[in-house]
Short mmCIF file of C-alpha atoms in Angstrom, two decimals:
data_model
loop_
_atom_site.label_atom_id
_atom_site.label_comp_id
_atom_site.label_asym_id
_atom_site.label_seq_id
_atom_site.Cartn_x
_atom_site.Cartn_y
_atom_site.Cartn_z
CA MET A 1 37.50 -32.80 12.15
CA CYS A 2 36.91 -33.67 8.64
CA ALA A 3 37.83 -36.81 7.89
CA CYS A 4 39.03 -35.67 4.51
CA PRO A 5 41.96 -36.61 2.05
CA LEU A 6 41.26 -32.89 0.60
CA SER A 7 42.28 -29.73 3.30
CA HIS A 8 39.10 -26.98 2.64
CA VAL A 9 42.25 -24.67 1.19
CA GLU A 10 43.24 -27.43 -1.30
CA VAL A 11 39.47 -27.81 -2.62
CA THR A 12 39.27 -24.12 -2.72
CA SER A 13 42.50 -23.25 -3.97
CA THR A 14 41.11 -26.25 -6.85
CA LEU A 15 38.20 -23.94 -7.52
CA LEU A 16 38.79 -20.67 -7.90
CA LYS A 17 41.03 -21.75 -11.08
CA GLU A 18 38.35 -23.20 -12.43
CA LEU A 19 36.62 -20.71 -11.69
CA THR A 20 39.50 -18.28 -13.21
CA GLU A 21 39.78 -20.64 -16.55
CA MET A 22 35.92 -20.58 -17.45
CA ALA A 23 36.14 -17.39 -16.63
CA ALA A 24 38.88 -16.54 -19.13
CA LEU A 25 37.26 -19.02 -21.78
CA ARG A 26 33.90 -16.78 -21.62
CA ARG A 27 35.53 -14.18 -22.68
CA PHE A 28 37.08 -15.13 -25.37
CA LYS A 29 33.79 -15.06 -28.33
CA PRO A 30 36.16 -16.30 -31.53
CA LEU A 31 35.00 -14.48 -35.11
CA LEU A 32 33.87 -15.34 -37.93
CA ASP A 33 32.63 -18.50 -38.72
CA ARG A 34 36.16 -20.21 -35.77
CA VAL A 35 35.61 -22.73 -33.20
CA LEU A 36 37.48 -22.74 -30.23
CA VAL A 37 37.62 -26.68 -29.44
CA GLU A 38 39.55 -28.44 -26.46
CA ARG A 39 41.24 -31.70 -27.61
CA VAL A 40 39.41 -35.40 -25.51
CA ALA A 41 42.48 -36.95 -23.50
CA ALA A 42 43.91 -40.10 -25.15
CA GLU A 43 42.97 -43.25 -23.88
CA THR A 44 46.43 -44.37 -21.65
CA LYS A 45 44.87 -47.98 -21.05
CA THR A 46 43.86 -50.88 -23.60
CA LYS A 47 40.46 -53.08 -23.44
CA GLY A 48 42.98 -55.01 -22.09
CA GLY A 49 43.87 -53.06 -18.66
CA ILE A 50 46.79 -52.45 -19.94
CA MET A 51 48.92 -49.35 -19.79
CA LEU A 52 50.11 -47.84 -23.05
CA PRO A 53 53.42 -44.69 -22.73
CA GLU A 54 53.02 -41.90 -23.20
CA LYS A 55 54.48 -41.66 -26.98
CA ALA A 56 52.97 -44.77 -27.43
CA GLN A 57 49.10 -43.24 -27.38
CA GLY A 58 48.68 -40.99 -30.79
CA LYS A 59 47.33 -37.79 -31.16
CA VAL A 60 43.47 -37.49 -31.08
CA ASN A 61 41.23 -36.13 -33.51
CA GLU A 62 38.42 -36.11 -31.45
CA ALA A 63 37.34 -32.81 -29.08
CA VAL A 64 34.70 -31.25 -27.61
CA VAL A 65 33.15 -27.31 -28.93
CA VAL A 66 33.78 -25.03 -26.00
CA ALA A 67 33.13 -21.14 -28.03
CA VAL A 68 32.06 -20.48 -31.66
CA GLY A 69 31.78 -17.45 -33.39
CA PRO A 70 28.17 -15.45 -35.25
CA GLY A 71 29.43 -17.04 -38.29
CA ALA A 72 30.54 -16.09 -41.43
CA LYS A 73 28.72 -14.29 -44.49
CA ASN A 74 27.79 -16.22 -47.82
CA ASP A 75 27.89 -14.17 -51.55
CA LYS A 76 24.62 -12.58 -50.78
CA GLY A 77 26.16 -10.63 -47.50
CA GLU A 78 23.82 -12.68 -45.13
CA LEU A 79 24.72 -13.82 -42.27
CA GLU A 80 25.34 -17.73 -42.15
CA ALA A 81 25.43 -19.73 -38.72
CA VAL A 82 27.90 -22.72 -37.98
CA ASN A 83 26.78 -25.14 -37.37
CA VAL A 84 27.89 -26.86 -34.95
CA LYS A 85 27.58 -25.49 -30.64
CA VAL A 86 29.40 -25.73 -27.34
CA GLY A 87 29.16 -28.81 -25.76
CA ASP A 88 28.72 -30.86 -29.27
CA LYS A 89 31.83 -33.74 -29.34
CA VAL A 90 33.88 -33.26 -32.96
CA LEU A 91 36.25 -34.92 -35.04
CA ILE A 92 38.93 -32.15 -36.04
CA PRO A 93 41.64 -32.69 -38.63
CA GLU A 94 44.98 -35.06 -37.96
CA TYR A 95 47.21 -30.96 -39.06
CA GLY A 96 45.30 -27.62 -38.85
CA GLY A 97 44.54 -25.15 -36.87
CA THR A 98 45.56 -23.01 -34.12
CA LYS A 99 47.12 -24.03 -30.66
CA VAL A 100 46.04 -20.80 -28.72
CA ILE A 101 46.50 -21.08 -24.01
CA PHE A 102 44.32 -20.45 -21.65
CA ASP A 103 45.25 -20.99 -17.78
CA GLU A 104 48.10 -23.87 -19.10
CA LYS A 105 44.74 -25.09 -21.22
CA ASP A 106 45.30 -25.84 -25.00
CA TYR A 107 42.99 -25.76 -27.55
CA LEU A 108 42.19 -25.52 -30.91
CA LEU A 109 41.08 -22.70 -32.86
CA VAL A 110 40.22 -24.20 -36.20
CA ARG A 111 37.45 -23.02 -39.39
CA GLU A 112 34.12 -24.52 -39.48
CA GLY A 113 34.94 -25.24 -42.74
CA ASP A 114 37.61 -27.66 -41.54
CA LEU A 115 36.05 -29.62 -38.64
CA LEU A 116 34.95 -33.53 -40.79
CA GLY A 117 31.99 -34.44 -38.51
CA THR A 118 30.37 -34.76 -35.04
CA PHE A 119 29.28 -37.56 -33.25
CA ASP A 120 25.60 -37.87 -31.39
CA ASN A 121 25.16 -37.32 -27.77
#
């Protein structure tokens, strides 16, 4: 018998839920120069180890790119590819974008031009 704290059924159902969520995201493809991002979780502790209440955490403007559209056409009709790729960490504006929910997780759909910058990995 396994001394694991989680049963096989719990692990299997958790893994199945994650795979279903990933499949839903794979089916979604943003149009034009839109980018689907997921906000990075807010810090719950200070550097000194003090736990922060939810209201004091504030809104995080850092996000990870989850899906990218093909790009938009310029004045000449040529397709200009998007400058970010899946997995990039980006800085998003405090307000703007469209909130999208996939499998109970919140995402934000923004235009590439609204992104403020990228972080080096």
